[in-house]
């Protein structure tokens, strides 16, 4: 059993409280390799932002759970070396069982998500409560979820959104004791969040997706004032990066994300954690494709992973500064 405190990590309690009071959101960036980790820490240190490093079950399988935990421990030291001791949370993304959450807590995670959103309500309550009871013994914070996002969540996929029911949130929070709640108000995972036929075209011919359900968010905030809210599926799918991917041999079709202005708006409310993974994947892929396409003789991975890391860092700096508003809040 390793406590996250020994690793220099923090749980999400204090940073969420400050984020809600300050009208900004903490970035939750997924990582499963070295370059992503470097980009996240470099960007957040330079912008002086707190950060949540997220590990999914898929990432654990891909990269090895022990290596990822040591990387997070290394990230704390790396940030100091870069000159700023920013708050760093190591968070399990979309935990699907008590055992997985316990495993992560026991190996040094400071925060876990138990995603029982696909279960019947009472089962979601029971599972979340069980995780909270264990986590709180170790001062680890827990994120629960109510409502189902359309699209793919790890191995589970849903055709349509099931928006969070505001009438359930107070009961859920009370019964489970969770520290934050992920809700469904129109975001979804992946790079194809909307079908073109769901969108309208603006004067420049750009596809504009249906807006997030801020009305539901307001209702939820009324029921649990000041309680930390989380938005998953919050990539914006930058069209300039998608264009680079497609220019250099890629085939991303109908890739549409959540407009950044709407996320900025959400960050001003009780939304205090915004999850971004796909945008990072897109930024890395754009850079890798460009190098491999324009320099076909190149075979040193550092020559394409280095530019991918730089592009990723640029993206994260932009998110922190202009979308989440967490720059300068470390
Ligand atoms: O919510 C899902 C995250 O983007 C993680 O994706 O399960 O493919 O690692 P992954
Ligand atoms: P995106 O696919 O929109 O980046 O969402 C990531 C996420 O919610 C991770 O939990
Ligand atoms: Zn998610």
CSV table of C-alpha atoms and ligand atoms in Angstrom, one decimal:
chain,number,residue,atom,x,y,z
A,1,UNK,CA,0.0,0.0,0.0
A,2,UNK,CA,1.4,3.3,-1.1
A,3,UNK,CA,-0.2,6.6,-0.2
A,4,UNK,CA,-0.3,9.3,-2.9
A,5,UNK,CA,0.8,11.7,-0.2
A,6,UNK,CA,4.2,10.1,-0.1
A,7,UNK,CA,4.4,10.6,-3.9
A,8,UNK,CA,3.8,14.3,-3.7
A,9,UNK,CA,0.4,14.1,-5.3
A,10,UNK,CA,-2.8,15.8,-4.1
A,11,UNK,CA,-6.5,14.8,-4.1
A,12,UNK,CA,-9.0,17.0,-5.9
A,13,UNK,CA,-10.8,18.5,-2.9
A,14,UNK,CA,-8.9,21.8,-2.5
A,15,UNK,CA,-8.4,22.5,-6.2
A,16,UNK,CA,-12.1,21.9,-7.0
A,17,UNK,CA,-13.2,24.2,-4.2
A,18,UNK,CA,-10.9,27.0,-5.5
A,19,UNK,CA,-11.9,26.3,-9.1
A,20,UNK,CA,-15.6,26.7,-8.3
A,21,UNK,CA,-15.0,29.9,-6.3
A,22,UNK,CA,-12.7,31.3,-9.1
A,23,UNK,CA,-14.9,30.4,-12.0
A,24,UNK,CA,-12.5,28.1,-13.9
A,25,UNK,CA,-12.1,24.4,-14.4
A,26,UNK,CA,-9.1,22.1,-13.8
A,27,UNK,CA,-7.8,20.3,-16.9
A,28,UNK,CA,-8.1,16.5,-16.8
A,29,UNK,CA,-5.7,15.2,-19.5
A,30,UNK,CA,-5.4,11.5,-20.3
A,31,UNK,CA,-1.9,10.0,-20.7
A,32,UNK,CA,-0.4,6.7,-21.5
A,33,UNK,CA,3.1,7.5,-22.7
A,34,UNK,CA,6.1,9.6,-22.0
A,35,UNK,CA,5.6,12.4,-24.6
A,36,UNK,CA,2.0,13.0,-23.4
A,37,UNK,CA,3.2,13.2,-19.8
A,38,UNK,CA,6.0,15.6,-20.8
A,39,UNK,CA,3.7,17.8,-22.8
A,40,UNK,CA,1.1,18.0,-20.0
A,41,UNK,CA,3.6,18.9,-17.3
A,42,UNK,CA,5.6,21.4,-19.4
A,43,UNK,CA,2.3,23.2,-20.4
A,44,UNK,CA,0.9,23.3,-16.9
A,45,UNK,CA,4.1,24.4,-15.3
A,46,UNK,CA,4.6,27.2,-17.9
A,47,UNK,CA,1.0,28.3,-17.5
A,48,UNK,CA,1.1,27.6,-13.7
A,49,UNK,CA,-2.1,25.5,-13.7
A,50,UNK,CA,-3.1,22.7,-11.4
A,51,UNK,CA,-3.6,19.5,-13.4
A,52,UNK,CA,-5.3,16.1,-13.3
A,53,UNK,CA,-3.4,13.2,-14.9
A,54,UNK,CA,-6.0,10.7,-16.0
A,55,UNK,CA,-5.4,7.0,-16.5
A,56,UNK,CA,-8.1,4.9,-18.2
A,57,UNK,CA,-8.4,1.1,-18.0
A,58,UNK,CA,-7.2,1.0,-21.6
A,59,UNK,CA,-4.2,3.1,-20.7
A,60,UNK,CA,-3.4,0.6,-17.8
A,61,UNK,CA,-3.5,-2.3,-20.2
A,62,UNK,CA,-1.5,-0.4,-22.9
A,63,UNK,CA,1.3,1.0,-20.8
A,64,UNK,CA,1.3,-1.1,-17.6
A,65,UNK,CA,-0.2,0.3,-14.4
A,66,UNK,CA,3.0,0.3,-12.4
A,67,UNK,CA,4.9,2.2,-15.0
A,68,UNK,CA,2.1,4.8,-15.2
A,69,UNK,CA,2.1,5.3,-11.5
A,70,UNK,CA,5.9,5.8,-11.4
A,71,UNK,CA,5.5,8.2,-14.3
A,72,UNK,CA,3.1,10.3,-12.3
A,73,UNK,CA,5.5,10.2,-9.4
A,74,UNK,CA,8.2,11.3,-11.8
A,75,UNK,CA,5.9,14.1,-13.0
A,76,UNK,CA,5.8,15.6,-9.5
A,77,UNK,CA,9.6,15.8,-9.5
A,78,UNK,CA,9.8,16.9,-13.2
A,79,UNK,CA,7.4,19.8,-12.4
A,80,UNK,CA,9.7,20.9,-9.5
A,81,UNK,CA,12.7,20.6,-11.8
A,82,UNK,CA,11.0,22.8,-14.3
A,83,UNK,CA,10.5,25.4,-11.5
A,84,UNK,CA,7.0,25.1,-10.2
A,85,UNK,CA,5.4,22.8,-7.7
A,86,UNK,CA,2.0,22.7,-9.3
A,87,UNK,CA,-0.8,20.6,-7.7
A,88,UNK,CA,-0.9,17.2,-9.5
A,89,UNK,CA,-3.8,14.7,-9.1
A,90,UNK,CA,-3.4,11.1,-10.3
A,91,UNK,CA,-6.9,10.0,-11.3
A,92,UNK,CA,-8.5,6.8,-12.5
A,93,UNK,CA,-10.7,7.6,-15.5
A,94,UNK,CA,-13.9,5.5,-15.9
A,95,UNK,CA,-13.2,2.9,-13.2
A,96,UNK,CA,-15.8,0.1,-13.7
A,97,UNK,CA,-15.4,-1.9,-10.5
A,98,UNK,CA,-14.7,-1.7,-6.8
A,99,UNK,CA,-11.6,-3.9,-7.3
A,100,UNK,CA,-10.1,-1.6,-10.0
A,101,UNK,CA,-10.6,1.5,-7.9
A,102,UNK,CA,-9.2,-0.2,-4.8
A,103,UNK,CA,-6.2,-1.4,-6.8
A,104,UNK,CA,-5.5,2.2,-7.9
A,105,UNK,CA,-6.0,3.6,-4.5
A,106,UNK,CA,-3.6,1.0,-3.0
A,107,UNK,CA,-0.9,1.9,-5.6
A,108,UNK,CA,-0.9,5.7,-5.1
A,109,UNK,CA,-3.8,7.2,-7.0
A,110,UNK,CA,-5.1,10.3,-5.3
A,111,UNK,CA,-8.5,10.2,-7.0
A,112,UNK,CA,-10.7,7.7,-8.7
A,113,UNK,CA,-13.8,7.7,-10.9
A,114,UNK,CA,-16.3,4.9,-10.4
A,115,UNK,CA,-18.5,5.0,-13.4
A,116,UNK,CA,-21.8,3.2,-12.6
A,117,UNK,CA,-23.7,5.4,-15.0
A,118,UNK,CA,-24.8,2.4,-17.1
A,119,UNK,CA,-26.2,0.5,-14.2
A,120,UNK,CA,-29.7,0.8,-12.8
A,121,UNK,CA,-29.8,3.8,-10.4
A,122,UNK,CA,-29.8,1.8,-7.1
A,123,UNK,CA,-26.9,-0.3,-8.3
A,124,UNK,CA,-25.0,2.8,-9.3
A,125,UNK,CA,-25.6,4.2,-5.8
A,126,UNK,CA,-24.5,1.0,-4.0
A,127,UNK,CA,-21.3,0.6,-6.1
A,128,UNK,CA,-20.3,4.2,-5.8
A,129,UNK,CA,-20.9,4.2,-2.0
A,130,UNK,CA,-18.7,1.1,-1.6
A,131,UNK,CA,-15.9,2.9,-3.5
A,132,UNK,CA,-16.4,6.1,-1.5
A,133,UNK,CA,-16.2,4.2,1.8
A,134,UNK,CA,-12.8,2.7,0.9
A,135,UNK,CA,-11.4,5.8,-0.8
A,136,UNK,CA,-12.3,8.1,2.0
A,137,UNK,CA,-10.4,5.9,4.5
A,138,UNK,CA,-7.3,6.9,2.5
A,139,UNK,CA,-8.3,10.5,1.9
A,140,UNK,CA,-8.7,9.7,-1.8
A,141,UNK,CA,-11.5,11.7,-3.7
A,142,UNK,CA,-14.2,10.0,-5.8
A,143,UNK,CA,-16.0,11.0,-8.9
A,144,UNK,CA,-19.3,9.4,-9.7
A,145,UNK,CA,-21.5,9.7,-12.8
A,146,UNK,CA,-25.2,10.1,-13.4
A,147,UNK,CA,-26.6,10.1,-17.0
A,148,UNK,CA,-25.0,8.4,-20.0
A,149,UNK,CA,-23.0,10.2,-22.7
A,150,UNK,CA,-23.7,9.1,-26.3
A,151,UNK,CA,-20.7,7.5,-28.0
A,152,UNK,CA,-18.1,5.1,-26.7
A,153,UNK,CA,-17.0,5.0,-23.0
A,154,UNK,CA,-14.2,2.3,-22.8
A,155,UNK,CA,-16.0,-0.9,-23.7
A,156,UNK,CA,-19.5,0.5,-23.3
A,157,UNK,CA,-21.2,2.4,-26.1
A,158,UNK,CA,-24.6,4.2,-26.2
A,159,UNK,CA,-26.4,5.4,-29.3
A,160,UNK,CA,-28.1,8.3,-27.6
A,161,UNK,CA,-27.5,10.7,-24.7
A,162,UNK,CA,-29.4,10.0,-21.5
A,163,UNK,CA,-29.2,13.4,-19.9
A,164,UNK,CA,-28.6,13.6,-16.2
A,165,UNK,CA,-31.9,13.8,-14.4
A,166,UNK,CA,-31.7,16.9,-12.0
A,167,UNK,CA,-34.2,15.3,-9.7
A,168,UNK,CA,-31.7,12.4,-8.9
A,169,UNK,CA,-28.5,14.4,-8.2
A,170,UNK,CA,-29.2,15.4,-4.6
A,171,UNK,CA,-30.2,11.9,-3.6
A,172,UNK,CA,-27.2,10.4,-5.3
A,173,UNK,CA,-24.7,12.8,-3.7
A,174,UNK,CA,-26.2,12.3,-0.3
A,175,UNK,CA,-26.5,8.5,-0.5
A,176,UNK,CA,-23.0,7.9,-2.0
A,177,UNK,CA,-20.9,10.6,-0.4
A,178,UNK,CA,-19.1,11.3,-3.7
A,179,UNK,CA,-16.8,14.3,-4.0
A,180,UNK,CA,-17.7,15.2,-7.6
A,181,UNK,CA,-20.3,14.3,-10.1
A,182,UNK,CA,-19.9,13.7,-13.9
A,183,UNK,CA,-23.0,14.7,-15.7
A,184,UNK,CA,-24.5,14.3,-19.2
A,185,UNK,CA,-25.5,17.5,-20.9
A,186,UNK,CA,-24.7,16.8,-24.5
A,187,UNK,CA,-20.9,16.1,-24.6
A,188,UNK,CA,-19.7,12.7,-25.8
A,189,UNK,CA,-16.4,10.8,-26.1
A,190,UNK,CA,-14.3,10.6,-29.3
A,191,UNK,CA,-13.8,12.8,-32.4
A,192,UNK,CA,-17.2,12.3,-33.9
A,193,UNK,CA,-19.5,13.8,-31.3
A,194,UNK,CA,-22.2,14.8,-33.7
A,195,UNK,CA,-23.4,13.6,-37.1
A,196,UNK,CA,-23.3,16.4,-39.7
A,197,UNK,CA,-27.1,16.1,-40.1
A,198,UNK,CA,-27.5,17.1,-36.4
A,199,UNK,CA,-25.6,20.4,-37.1
A,200,UNK,CA,-26.4,23.6,-38.8
A,201,UNK,CA,-24.1,25.7,-41.0
A,202,UNK,CA,-23.0,29.2,-40.1
A,203,UNK,CA,-22.4,32.0,-42.6
A,204,UNK,CA,-18.9,30.6,-43.4
A,205,UNK,CA,-20.3,27.2,-44.1
A,206,UNK,CA,-18.8,25.7,-40.9
A,207,UNK,CA,-20.8,23.0,-39.2
A,208,UNK,CA,-22.2,24.2,-35.8
A,209,UNK,CA,-23.3,21.4,-33.4
A,210,UNK,CA,-26.4,21.7,-31.2
A,211,UNK,CA,-25.5,23.6,-28.0
A,212,UNK,CA,-24.8,21.9,-24.6
A,213,UNK,CA,-27.9,21.7,-22.3
A,214,UNK,CA,-27.0,24.6,-20.0
A,215,UNK,CA,-30.6,24.5,-18.8
A,216,UNK,CA,-30.0,21.0,-17.3
A,217,UNK,CA,-26.7,22.2,-15.8
A,218,UNK,CA,-28.5,25.1,-14.1
A,219,UNK,CA,-31.1,22.8,-12.7
A,220,UNK,CA,-28.4,20.5,-11.3
A,221,UNK,CA,-26.6,23.4,-9.7
A,222,UNK,CA,-29.8,24.5,-8.0
A,223,UNK,CA,-30.2,21.1,-6.5
A,224,UNK,CA,-26.6,20.8,-5.2
A,225,UNK,CA,-25.3,24.3,-5.0
A,226,UNK,CA,-21.5,24.6,-5.0
A,227,UNK,CA,-21.0,20.9,-5.6
A,228,UNK,CA,-18.1,20.0,-8.0
A,229,UNK,CA,-19.4,19.0,-11.5
A,230,UNK,CA,-17.4,17.2,-14.1
A,231,UNK,CA,-17.7,17.2,-17.9
A,232,UNK,CA,-16.4,14.3,-19.8
A,233,UNK,CA,-16.2,14.2,-23.6
A,234,UNK,CA,-15.1,17.8,-23.8
A,235,UNK,CA,-12.7,17.7,-26.8
A,236,UNK,CA,-13.3,20.4,-29.4
A,237,UNK,CA,-11.8,18.5,-32.3
A,238,UNK,CA,-9.7,21.4,-33.8
A,239,UNK,CA,-10.5,21.6,-37.5
A,240,UNK,CA,-7.0,22.9,-38.4
A,241,UNK,CA,-5.4,19.8,-36.9
A,242,UNK,CA,-8.0,17.5,-38.6
A,243,UNK,CA,-7.1,19.3,-41.9
A,244,UNK,CA,-3.4,18.5,-41.3
A,245,UNK,CA,-4.1,14.9,-40.6
A,246,UNK,CA,-6.2,14.6,-43.8
A,247,UNK,CA,-3.7,16.6,-45.9
A,248,UNK,CA,-0.9,14.1,-44.9
A,249,UNK,CA,-2.6,10.9,-45.7
A,250,UNK,CA,-5.2,10.6,-42.9
A,251,UNK,CA,-8.9,10.0,-43.3
A,252,UNK,CA,-10.8,11.6,-40.4
A,253,UNK,CA,-14.3,12.1,-41.7
A,254,UNK,CA,-17.1,14.2,-40.1
A,255,UNK,CA,-15.0,14.9,-37.0
A,256,UNK,CA,-16.9,17.4,-34.9
A,257,UNK,CA,-16.4,18.5,-31.2
A,258,UNK,CA,-17.7,20.8,-28.6
A,259,UNK,CA,-17.1,24.5,-29.4
A,260,UNK,CA,-14.5,26.0,-27.0
A,261,UNK,CA,-16.7,29.0,-26.1
A,262,UNK,CA,-19.3,26.6,-24.6
A,263,UNK,CA,-16.6,24.9,-22.5
A,264,UNK,CA,-15.4,28.3,-21.4
A,265,UNK,CA,-18.9,29.2,-20.4
A,266,UNK,CA,-19.3,25.9,-18.5
A,267,UNK,CA,-16.0,26.4,-16.7
A,268,UNK,CA,-17.4,29.6,-15.1
A,269,UNK,CA,-20.1,27.5,-13.3
A,270,UNK,CA,-19.8,24.6,-10.9
A,271,UNK,CA,-18.1,22.6,-13.7
A,272,UNK,CA,-14.6,22.3,-12.2
A,273,UNK,CA,-13.1,19.4,-14.1
A,274,UNK,CA,-13.1,19.2,-17.9
A,275,UNK,CA,-11.9,16.0,-19.5
A,276,UNK,CA,-9.9,16.2,-22.7
A,277,UNK,CA,-8.3,13.2,-24.5
A,278,UNK,CA,-9.3,13.2,-28.2
A,279,UNK,CA,-7.9,16.6,-28.9
A,280,UNK,CA,-4.5,15.5,-27.7
A,281,UNK,CA,-4.6,12.4,-29.8
A,282,UNK,CA,-5.5,14.6,-32.8
A,283,UNK,CA,-2.7,17.1,-32.2
A,284,UNK,CA,-0.1,14.2,-31.8
A,285,UNK,CA,-1.3,12.5,-34.9
A,286,UNK,CA,-1.3,15.6,-37.0
A,287,UNK,CA,2.4,16.3,-36.1
A,288,UNK,CA,3.5,12.7,-36.6
A,289,UNK,CA,1.7,12.4,-40.0
A,290,UNK,CA,3.2,15.7,-41.2
A,291,UNK,CA,6.8,14.6,-40.4
A,292,UNK,CA,6.5,11.1,-41.8
A,293,UNK,CA,4.8,12.4,-44.9
A,294,UNK,CA,7.2,15.3,-45.6
A,295,UNK,CA,10.3,13.4,-44.5
A,296,UNK,CA,9.8,9.8,-45.7
A,297,UNK,CA,13.5,8.9,-45.0
A,298,UNK,CA,13.1,9.7,-41.3
A,299,UNK,CA,13.2,6.7,-38.9
A,300,UNK,CA,14.3,8.1,-35.5
A,301,UNK,CA,11.1,8.1,-33.4
A,302,UNK,CA,12.4,11.2,-31.6
A,303,UNK,CA,12.1,13.1,-34.9
A,304,UNK,CA,8.4,12.6,-35.1
A,305,UNK,CA,7.5,12.1,-31.4
A,306,UNK,CA,9.3,15.3,-30.5
A,307,UNK,CA,7.2,17.5,-32.8
A,308,UNK,CA,4.1,15.6,-31.6
A,309,UNK,CA,5.0,16.4,-28.0
A,310,UNK,CA,5.6,20.1,-29.0
A,311,UNK,CA,2.2,20.3,-30.8
A,312,UNK,CA,0.5,18.7,-27.8
A,313,UNK,CA,2.1,21.1,-25.4
A,314,UNK,CA,0.9,24.0,-27.5
A,315,UNK,CA,-2.6,22.6,-27.5
A,316,UNK,CA,-2.6,22.1,-23.7
A,317,UNK,CA,-1.3,25.7,-23.1
A,318,UNK,CA,-4.1,27.0,-25.2
A,319,UNK,CA,-6.7,24.9,-23.3
A,320,UNK,CA,-5.5,26.0,-19.9
A,321,UNK,CA,-5.2,29.7,-20.9
A,322,UNK,CA,-8.2,30.2,-23.2
A,323,UNK,CA,-10.7,27.5,-22.5
A,324,UNK,CA,-10.5,26.3,-18.9
A,325,UNK,CA,-9.2,29.5,-17.4
A,326,UNK,CA,-6.9,27.6,-15.0
A,327,UNK,CA,-3.7,29.5,-16.0
A,328,UNK,CA,-2.1,31.1,-13.0
A,329,UNK,CA,-4.1,29.2,-10.5
A,330,UNK,CA,-1.5,26.7,-9.3
B,1,LIG,O1,-13.1,8.4,-21.8
B,1,LIG,C1,-12.3,7.8,-22.4
B,1,LIG,C2,-10.9,8.3,-22.6
B,1,LIG,O2,-10.8,9.1,-23.7
B,1,LIG,C3,-10.0,7.2,-22.5
B,1,LIG,O3,-10.0,6.5,-23.7
B,1,LIG,O4,-10.3,4.1,-22.9
B,1,LIG,O5,-9.3,4.6,-25.2
B,1,LIG,O6,-8.0,5.1,-23.1
B,1,LIG,P1,-9.3,5.0,-23.7
B,2,LIG,P1,-12.9,13.4,-25.3
B,2,LIG,O1,-13.0,12.1,-26.1
B,2,LIG,O2,-13.9,14.4,-25.8
B,2,LIG,O3,-11.5,13.9,-25.3
B,2,LIG,O4,-13.2,13.0,-23.8
B,2,LIG,C1,-12.3,12.4,-22.9
B,2,LIG,C2,-12.9,11.9,-21.7
B,2,LIG,O5,-14.0,12.2,-21.3
B,2,LIG,C3,-12.0,11.1,-20.8
B,2,LIG,O6,-12.7,10.6,-19.7
B,3,LIG,ZN1,-14.8,10.2,-20.1
